[in-house]
Amino acid sequence: APAVSPCPQSAQYGSCSLRKMSVMEALELLDQLVDESDPDVDFPNSFHAFQTAEGIRRAHPDKDWFHLVGLLHDLGKVLVLFGEPQ
């Protein structure tokens, strides 16, 4: 039997055919939205990503994969700009 997608968005976005962008472009797109979980923040969402990655780098200098995870952890939020709820 074919594998069942764990989420309906997988069929819509899984092929990455709607729009392709670099990580930096996606981080810049984050700055266009107001995060419902933190609406009173006065700095761009991309700053939070860099701040998180840098904090992880300081705490875990030997885990470069973890630095990357800190940078990328909120990138899925760009889907709000394509009509998905937060």
mmCIF file of N, CA, C and O in Angstrom:
data_model
loop_
_atom_site.group_PDB
_atom_site.id
_atom_site.type_symbol
_atom_site.label_atom_id
_atom_site.label_comp_id
_atom_site.label_asym_id
_atom_site.label_seq_id
_atom_site.Cartn_x
_atom_site.Cartn_y
_atom_site.Cartn_z
ATOM 1 N N ALA A 1 0.847 -1.178 0.000
ATOM 2 C CA ALA A 1 0.000 0.000 0.000
ATOM 3 C C ALA A 1 0.894 1.243 0.000
ATOM 4 O O ALA A 1 1.918 1.266 0.654
ATOM 5 N N PRO A 2 0.479 2.300 -0.707
ATOM 6 C CA PRO A 2 1.271 3.533 -0.713
ATOM 7 C C PRO A 2 1.289 4.179 0.664
ATOM 8 O O PRO A 2 0.350 4.041 1.438
ATOM 9 N N ALA A 3 2.363 4.868 0.945
ATOM 10 C CA ALA A 3 2.472 5.561 2.226
ATOM 11 C C ALA A 3 1.439 6.673 2.301
ATOM 12 O O ALA A 3 1.202 7.382 1.333
ATOM 13 N N VAL A 4 0.834 6.813 3.460
ATOM 14 C CA VAL A 4 -0.152 7.863 3.691
ATOM 15 C C VAL A 4 0.590 9.090 4.198
ATOM 16 O O VAL A 4 1.408 9.003 5.096
ATOM 17 N N SER A 5 0.294 10.229 3.602
ATOM 18 C CA SER A 5 0.931 11.464 4.014
ATOM 19 C C SER A 5 0.529 11.804 5.441
ATOM 20 O O SER A 5 -0.647 11.724 5.790
ATOM 21 N N PRO A 6 1.492 12.197 6.272
ATOM 22 C CA PRO A 6 1.156 12.540 7.658
ATOM 23 C C PRO A 6 0.360 13.833 7.781
ATOM 24 O O PRO A 6 -0.262 14.068 8.792
ATOM 25 N N CYS A 7 0.394 14.686 6.759
ATOM 26 C CA CYS A 7 -0.379 15.925 6.834
ATOM 27 C C CYS A 7 -0.857 16.308 5.431
ATOM 28 O O CYS A 7 -0.198 16.015 4.441
ATOM 29 N N PRO A 8 -2.014 16.942 5.356
ATOM 30 C CA PRO A 8 -2.552 17.302 4.046
ATOM 31 C C PRO A 8 -1.665 18.297 3.284
ATOM 32 O O PRO A 8 -1.675 18.329 2.068
ATOM 33 N N GLN A 9 -0.891 19.104 3.996
ATOM 34 C CA GLN A 9 -0.026 20.079 3.337
ATOM 35 C C GLN A 9 1.093 19.402 2.564
ATOM 36 O O GLN A 9 1.649 19.985 1.643
ATOM 37 N N SER A 10 1.416 18.168 2.920
ATOM 38 C CA SER A 10 2.486 17.451 2.228
ATOM 39 C C SER A 10 2.180 17.326 0.738
ATOM 40 O O SER A 10 3.057 17.525 -0.101
ATOM 41 N N ALA A 11 0.928 17.029 0.400
ATOM 42 C CA ALA A 11 0.547 16.911 -1.012
ATOM 43 C C ALA A 11 0.626 18.257 -1.722
ATOM 44 O O ALA A 11 1.042 18.342 -2.874
ATOM 45 N N GLN A 12 0.262 19.325 -1.026
ATOM 46 C CA GLN A 12 0.253 20.660 -1.626
ATOM 47 C C GLN A 12 1.643 21.256 -1.745
ATOM 48 O O GLN A 12 1.981 21.871 -2.745
ATOM 49 N N TYR A 13 2.469 21.092 -0.723
ATOM 50 C CA TYR A 13 3.759 21.772 -0.680
ATOM 51 C C TYR A 13 4.960 20.835 -0.828
ATOM 52 O O TYR A 13 6.079 21.300 -1.031
ATOM 53 N N GLY A 14 4.735 19.534 -0.700
ATOM 54 C CA GLY A 14 5.823 18.570 -0.679
ATOM 55 C C GLY A 14 6.691 18.553 -1.924
ATOM 56 O O GLY A 14 7.886 18.270 -1.853
ATOM 57 N N SER A 15 6.128 18.862 -3.072
ATOM 58 C CA SER A 15 6.915 18.838 -4.306
ATOM 59 C C SER A 15 7.752 20.101 -4.482
ATOM 60 O O SER A 15 8.587 20.160 -5.383
ATOM 61 N N CYS A 16 7.515 21.096 -3.646
ATOM 62 C CA CYS A 16 8.238 22.380 -3.722
ATOM 63 C C CYS A 16 8.090 23.021 -5.105
ATOM 64 O O CYS A 16 9.006 23.679 -5.586
ATOM 65 N N SER A 17 6.943 22.829 -5.719
ATOM 66 C CA SER A 17 6.742 23.345 -7.070
ATOM 67 C C SER A 17 6.027 24.697 -7.109
ATOM 68 O O SER A 17 5.960 25.325 -8.161
ATOM 69 N N LEU A 18 5.488 25.166 -5.993
ATOM 70 C CA LEU A 18 4.780 26.444 -5.979
ATOM 71 C C LEU A 18 5.741 27.624 -6.047
ATOM 72 O O LEU A 18 5.485 28.603 -6.736
ATOM 73 N N ARG A 19 6.819 27.513 -5.312
ATOM 74 C CA ARG A 19 7.812 28.580 -5.291
ATOM 75 C C ARG A 19 9.107 28.028 -4.736
ATOM 76 O O ARG A 19 9.103 27.302 -3.757
ATOM 77 N N LYS A 20 10.185 28.363 -5.352
ATOM 78 C CA LYS A 20 11.499 27.970 -4.840
ATOM 79 C C LYS A 20 12.207 29.225 -4.384
ATOM 80 O O LYS A 20 12.094 30.270 -5.004
ATOM 81 N N MET A 21 12.905 29.112 -3.261
ATOM 82 C CA MET A 21 13.628 30.256 -2.716
ATOM 83 C C MET A 21 14.801 29.746 -1.900
ATOM 84 O O MET A 21 14.804 28.604 -1.449
ATOM 85 N N SER A 22 15.750 30.600 -1.698
ATOM 86 C CA SER A 22 16.878 30.250 -0.847
ATOM 87 C C SER A 22 16.459 30.383 0.617
ATOM 88 O O SER A 22 15.411 30.971 0.929
ATOM 89 N N VAL A 23 17.278 29.867 1.502
ATOM 90 C CA VAL A 23 17.015 30.009 2.932
ATOM 91 C C VAL A 23 16.997 31.487 3.306
ATOM 92 O O VAL A 23 16.135 31.935 4.070
ATOM 93 N N MET A 24 17.915 32.261 2.749
ATOM 94 C CA MET A 24 17.946 33.695 3.063
ATOM 95 C C MET A 24 16.669 34.389 2.582
ATOM 96 O O MET A 24 16.142 35.259 3.283
ATOM 97 N N GLU A 25 16.168 34.010 1.416
ATOM 98 C CA GLU A 25 14.907 34.591 0.931
ATOM 99 C C GLU A 25 13.755 34.219 1.864
ATOM 100 O O GLU A 25 12.896 35.057 2.165
ATOM 101 N N ALA A 26 13.731 32.984 2.326
ATOM 102 C CA ALA A 26 12.677 32.555 3.250
ATOM 103 C C ALA A 26 12.778 33.310 4.574
ATOM 104 O O ALA A 26 11.757 33.732 5.131
ATOM 105 N N LEU A 27 14.012 33.501 5.071
ATOM 106 C CA LEU A 27 14.187 34.277 6.305
ATOM 107 C C LEU A 27 13.693 35.707 6.122
ATOM 108 O O LEU A 27 13.068 36.273 7.021
ATOM 109 N N GLU A 28 13.964 36.297 4.961
ATOM 110 C CA GLU A 28 13.480 37.656 4.691
ATOM 111 C C GLU A 28 11.961 37.695 4.624
ATOM 112 O O GLU A 28 11.337 38.658 5.084
ATOM 113 N N LEU A 29 11.337 36.646 4.072
ATOM 114 C CA LEU A 29 9.876 36.590 4.029
ATOM 115 C C LEU A 29 9.273 36.549 5.431
ATOM 116 O O LEU A 29 8.185 37.088 5.660
ATOM 117 N N LEU A 30 9.969 35.901 6.358
ATOM 118 C CA LEU A 30 9.464 35.849 7.735
ATOM 119 C C LEU A 30 9.228 37.247 8.305
ATOM 120 O O LEU A 30 8.361 37.444 9.148
ATOM 121 N N ASP A 31 10.028 38.204 7.834
ATOM 122 C CA ASP A 31 9.909 39.566 8.358
ATOM 123 C C ASP A 31 8.610 40.244 7.934
ATOM 124 O O ASP A 31 8.257 41.284 8.475
ATOM 125 N N GLN A 32 7.871 39.659 6.995
ATOM 126 C CA GLN A 32 6.615 40.237 6.524
ATOM 127 C C GLN A 32 5.417 39.838 7.384
ATOM 128 O O GLN A 32 4.324 40.337 7.180
ATOM 129 N N LEU A 33 5.615 38.927 8.321
ATOM 130 C CA LEU A 33 4.462 38.486 9.098
ATOM 131 C C LEU A 33 4.625 38.829 10.567
ATOM 132 O O LEU A 33 5.722 38.991 11.073
ATOM 133 N N VAL A 34 3.484 38.955 11.224
ATOM 134 C CA VAL A 34 3.442 39.157 12.671
ATOM 135 C C VAL A 34 3.116 37.803 13.270
ATOM 136 O O VAL A 34 2.067 37.229 12.989
ATOM 137 N N ASP A 35 4.020 37.296 14.056
ATOM 138 C CA ASP A 35 3.855 35.987 14.669
ATOM 139 C C ASP A 35 2.810 36.077 15.772
ATOM 140 O O ASP A 35 2.979 36.826 16.734
ATOM 141 N N GLU A 36 1.712 35.330 15.642
ATOM 142 C CA GLU A 36 0.636 35.359 16.640
ATOM 143 C C GLU A 36 1.122 34.921 18.018
ATOM 144 O O GLU A 36 0.568 35.318 19.031
ATOM 145 N N SER A 37 2.166 34.113 18.060
ATOM 146 C CA SER A 37 2.665 33.643 19.350
ATOM 147 C C SER A 37 3.528 34.697 20.047
ATOM 148 O O SER A 37 3.845 34.558 21.215
ATOM 149 N N ASP A 38 3.910 35.736 19.318
ATOM 150 C CA ASP A 38 4.764 36.784 19.877
ATOM 151 C C ASP A 38 4.483 38.120 19.183
ATOM 152 O O ASP A 38 5.364 38.716 18.574
ATOM 153 N N PRO A 39 3.252 38.636 19.267
ATOM 154 C CA PRO A 39 2.871 39.811 18.472
ATOM 155 C C PRO A 39 3.515 41.127 18.903
ATOM 156 O O PRO A 39 3.531 42.082 18.138
ATOM 157 N N ASP A 40 4.057 41.197 20.117
ATOM 158 C CA ASP A 40 4.595 42.459 20.625
ATOM 159 C C ASP A 40 6.099 42.621 20.427
ATOM 160 O O ASP A 40 6.686 43.573 20.924
ATOM 161 N N VAL A 41 6.706 41.716 19.700
ATOM 162 C CA VAL A 41 8.149 41.785 19.470
ATOM 163 C C VAL A 41 8.445 42.924 18.502
ATOM 164 O O VAL A 41 7.782 43.077 17.479
ATOM 165 N N ASP A 42 9.443 43.730 18.830
ATOM 166 C CA ASP A 42 9.768 44.901 18.023
ATOM 167 C C ASP A 42 10.884 44.671 17.006
ATOM 168 O O ASP A 42 11.314 45.608 16.356
ATOM 169 N N PHE A 43 11.369 43.451 16.887
ATOM 170 C CA PHE A 43 12.427 43.186 15.922
ATOM 171 C C PHE A 43 11.957 42.142 14.910
ATOM 172 O O PHE A 43 11.020 41.392 15.177
ATOM 173 N N PRO A 44 12.587 42.094 13.753
ATOM 174 C CA PRO A 44 12.146 41.180 12.688
ATOM 175 C C PRO A 44 12.246 39.709 13.097
ATOM 176 O O PRO A 44 13.100 39.320 13.895
ATOM 177 N N ASN A 45 11.388 38.888 12.521
ATOM 178 C CA ASN A 45 11.401 37.455 12.788
ATOM 179 C C ASN A 45 12.733 36.823 12.383
ATOM 180 O O ASN A 45 13.187 35.882 13.018
ATOM 181 N N SER A 46 13.359 37.337 11.343
ATOM 182 C CA SER A 46 14.645 36.782 10.926
ATOM 183 C C SER A 46 15.695 37.000 12.020
ATOM 184 O O SER A 46 16.573 36.155 12.222
ATOM 185 N N PHE A 47 15.598 38.103 12.736
ATOM 186 C CA PHE A 47 16.528 38.371 13.836
ATOM 187 C C PHE A 47 16.425 37.283 14.894
ATOM 188 O O PHE A 47 17.427 36.828 15.442
ATOM 189 N N HIS A 48 15.215 36.849 15.167
ATOM 190 C CA HIS A 48 14.996 35.763 16.129
ATOM 191 C C HIS A 48 15.710 34.496 15.666
ATOM 192 O O HIS A 48 16.331 33.790 16.474
ATOM 193 N N ALA A 49 15.649 34.202 14.376
ATOM 194 C CA ALA A 49 16.311 33.006 13.844
ATOM 195 C C ALA A 49 17.818 33.093 14.031
ATOM 196 O O ALA A 49 18.457 32.139 14.491
ATOM 197 N N PHE A 50 18.403 34.244 13.694
ATOM 198 C CA PHE A 50 19.844 34.413 13.866
ATOM 199 C C PHE A 50 20.229 34.408 15.346
ATOM 200 O O PHE A 50 21.253 33.847 15.736
ATOM 201 N N GLN A 51 19.398 35.028 16.169
ATOM 202 C CA GLN A 51 19.642 35.076 17.603
ATOM 203 C C GLN A 51 19.627 33.660 18.197
ATOM 204 O O GLN A 51 20.484 33.307 19.025
ATOM 205 N N THR A 52 18.683 32.854 17.775
ATOM 206 C CA THR A 52 18.591 31.473 18.244
ATOM 207 C C THR A 52 19.814 30.670 17.825
ATOM 208 O O THR A 52 20.424 29.966 18.636
ATOM 209 N N ALA A 53 20.174 30.784 16.540
ATOM 210 C CA ALA A 53 21.336 30.048 16.038
ATOM 211 C C ALA A 53 22.608 30.461 16.774
ATOM 212 O O ALA A 53 23.436 29.613 17.135
ATOM 213 N N GLU A 54 22.761 31.741 17.012
ATOM 214 C CA GLU A 54 23.960 32.230 17.697
ATOM 215 C C GLU A 54 23.995 31.761 19.152
ATOM 216 O O GLU A 54 25.053 31.388 19.674
ATOM 217 N N GLY A 55 22.851 31.762 19.810
ATOM 218 C CA GLY A 55 22.800 31.267 21.182
ATOM 219 C C GLY A 55 23.171 29.792 21.268
ATOM 220 O O GLY A 55 23.903 29.366 22.171
ATOM 221 N N ILE A 56 22.682 29.027 20.324
ATOM 222 C CA ILE A 56 23.029 27.603 20.281
ATOM 223 C C ILE A 56 24.516 27.425 19.980
ATOM 224 O O ILE A 56 25.183 26.584 20.564
ATOM 225 N N ARG A 57 25.048 28.243 19.070
ATOM 226 C CA ARG A 57 26.471 28.142 18.730
ATOM 227 C C ARG A 57 27.340 28.407 19.959
ATOM 228 O O ARG A 57 28.316 27.702 20.210
ATOM 229 N N ARG A 58 26.960 29.407 20.737
ATOM 230 C CA ARG A 58 27.733 29.709 21.953
ATOM 231 C C ARG A 58 27.655 28.565 22.968
ATOM 232 O O ARG A 58 28.637 28.216 23.603
ATOM 233 N N ALA A 59 26.460 28.008 23.121
ATOM 234 C CA ALA A 59 26.265 26.947 24.112
ATOM 235 C C ALA A 59 26.816 25.593 23.655
ATOM 236 O O ALA A 59 27.233 24.785 24.478
ATOM 237 N N HIS A 60 26.786 25.363 22.337
ATOM 238 C CA HIS A 60 27.198 24.064 21.780
ATOM 239 C C HIS A 60 28.090 24.287 20.559
ATOM 240 O O HIS A 60 27.696 23.987 19.425
ATOM 241 N N PRO A 61 29.295 24.804 20.756
ATOM 242 C CA PRO A 61 30.156 25.155 19.617
ATOM 243 C C PRO A 61 30.545 23.970 18.740
ATOM 244 O O PRO A 61 30.869 24.154 17.560
ATOM 245 N N ASP A 62 30.470 22.767 19.263
ATOM 246 C CA ASP A 62 30.881 21.584 18.508
ATOM 247 C C ASP A 62 29.743 20.938 17.723
ATOM 248 O O ASP A 62 29.962 19.946 17.032
ATOM 249 N N LYS A 63 28.549 21.479 17.785
ATOM 250 C CA LYS A 63 27.382 20.861 17.133
ATOM 251 C C LYS A 63 26.857 21.763 16.020
ATOM 252 O O LYS A 63 25.819 22.408 16.152
ATOM 253 N N ASP A 64 27.571 21.777 14.891
ATOM 254 C CA ASP A 64 27.179 22.673 13.795
ATOM 255 C C ASP A 64 25.795 22.364 13.249
ATOM 256 O O ASP A 64 25.071 23.257 12.828
ATOM 257 N N TRP A 65 25.375 21.113 13.295
ATOM 258 C CA TRP A 65 24.030 20.762 12.838
ATOM 259 C C TRP A 65 22.978 21.446 13.701
ATOM 260 O O TRP A 65 21.928 21.857 13.220
ATOM 261 N N PHE A 66 23.273 21.601 14.991
ATOM 262 C CA PHE A 66 22.342 22.228 15.928
ATOM 263 C C PHE A 66 22.232 23.723 15.649
ATOM 264 O O PHE A 66 21.145 24.304 15.743
ATOM 265 N N HIS A 67 23.336 24.364 15.247
ATOM 266 C CA HIS A 67 23.312 25.785 14.879
ATOM 267 C C HIS A 67 22.343 25.982 13.714
ATOM 268 O O HIS A 67 21.545 26.921 13.700
ATOM 269 N N LEU A 68 22.441 25.086 12.733
ATOM 270 C CA LEU A 68 21.568 25.166 11.558
ATOM 271 C C LEU A 68 20.104 24.977 11.942
ATOM 272 O O LEU A 68 19.227 25.701 11.469
ATOM 273 N N VAL A 69 19.833 24.031 12.806
ATOM 274 C CA VAL A 69 18.453 23.809 13.269
ATOM 275 C C VAL A 69 17.909 25.069 13.934
ATOM 276 O O VAL A 69 16.762 25.462 13.703
ATOM 277 N N GLY A 70 18.741 25.745 14.726
ATOM 278 C CA GLY A 70 18.310 26.988 15.361
ATOM 279 C C GLY A 70 17.945 28.055 14.351
ATOM 280 O O GLY A 70 16.978 28.794 14.525
ATOM 281 N N LEU A 71 18.712 28.125 13.269
ATOM 282 C CA LEU A 71 18.435 29.108 12.226
ATOM 283 C C LEU A 71 17.141 28.785 11.486
ATOM 284 O O LEU A 71 16.349 29.667 11.172
ATOM 285 N N LEU A 72 16.900 27.513 11.231
ATOM 286 C CA LEU A 72 15.774 27.098 10.390
ATOM 287 C C LEU A 72 14.476 26.815 11.139
ATOM 288 O O LEU A 72 13.447 26.616 10.502
ATOM 289 N N HIS A 73 14.498 26.825 12.452
ATOM 290 C CA HIS A 73 13.373 26.297 13.219
ATOM 291 C C HIS A 73 12.019 26.956 12.940
ATOM 292 O O HIS A 73 10.984 26.319 13.120
ATOM 293 N N ASP A 74 11.975 28.180 12.485
ATOM 294 C CA ASP A 74 10.693 28.862 12.233
ATOM 295 C C ASP A 74 10.375 29.043 10.746
ATOM 296 O O ASP A 74 9.382 29.691 10.411
ATOM 297 N N LEU A 75 11.184 28.495 9.852
ATOM 298 C CA LEU A 75 10.971 28.761 8.427
ATOM 299 C C LEU A 75 9.602 28.319 7.916
ATOM 300 O O LEU A 75 9.068 28.924 6.996
ATOM 301 N N GLY A 76 9.017 27.304 8.520
ATOM 302 C CA GLY A 76 7.695 26.852 8.097
ATOM 303 C C GLY A 76 6.629 27.924 8.232
ATOM 304 O O GLY A 76 5.583 27.861 7.566
ATOM 305 N N LYS A 77 6.897 28.925 9.057
ATOM 306 C CA LYS A 77 5.915 30.004 9.247
ATOM 307 C C LYS A 77 5.695 30.819 7.974
ATOM 308 O O LYS A 77 4.701 31.529 7.874
ATOM 309 N N VAL A 78 6.593 30.723 6.995
ATOM 310 C CA VAL A 78 6.370 31.459 5.743
ATOM 311 C C VAL A 78 5.107 30.986 5.048
ATOM 312 O O VAL A 78 4.539 31.706 4.223
ATOM 313 N N LEU A 79 4.619 29.785 5.379
ATOM 314 C CA LEU A 79 3.393 29.275 4.760
ATOM 315 C C LEU A 79 2.191 30.154 5.065
ATOM 316 O O LEU A 79 1.203 30.139 4.342
ATOM 317 N N VAL A 80 2.271 30.945 6.139
ATOM 318 C CA VAL A 80 1.197 31.905 6.456
ATOM 319 C C VAL A 80 1.018 32.859 5.283
ATOM 320 O O VAL A 80 -0.104 33.238 4.943
ATOM 321 N N LEU A 81 2.109 33.227 4.642
ATOM 322 C CA LEU A 81 2.050 34.161 3.514
ATOM 323 C C LEU A 81 1.445 33.525 2.270
ATOM 324 O O LEU A 81 1.151 34.215 1.301
ATOM 325 N N PHE A 82 1.238 32.214 2.313
ATOM 326 C CA PHE A 82 0.638 31.490 1.199
ATOM 327 C C PHE A 82 -0.747 30.946 1.566
ATOM 328 O O PHE A 82 -1.264 30.051 0.938
ATOM 329 N N GLY A 83 -1.324 31.498 2.665
ATOM 330 C CA GLY A 83 -2.702 31.178 3.010
ATOM 331 C C GLY A 83 -2.907 30.166 4.119
ATOM 332 O O GLY A 83 -4.041 29.862 4.470
ATOM 333 N N GLU A 84 -1.834 29.654 4.698
ATOM 334 C CA GLU A 84 -1.996 28.695 5.799
ATOM 335 C C GLU A 84 -2.199 29.463 7.107
ATOM 336 O O GLU A 84 -1.661 30.545 7.287
ATOM 337 N N PRO A 85 -2.972 28.880 8.027
ATOM 338 C CA PRO A 85 -3.151 29.536 9.331
ATOM 339 C C PRO A 85 -1.879 29.398 10.169
ATOM 340 O O PRO A 85 -1.072 28.508 9.938
ATOM 341 N N GLN A 86 -1.748 30.283 11.137
ATOM 342 C CA GLN A 86 -0.577 30.186 12.030
ATOM 343 C C GLN A 86 -0.737 29.057 13.005
ATOM 344 O O GLN A 86 -1.654 28.719 13.544
#
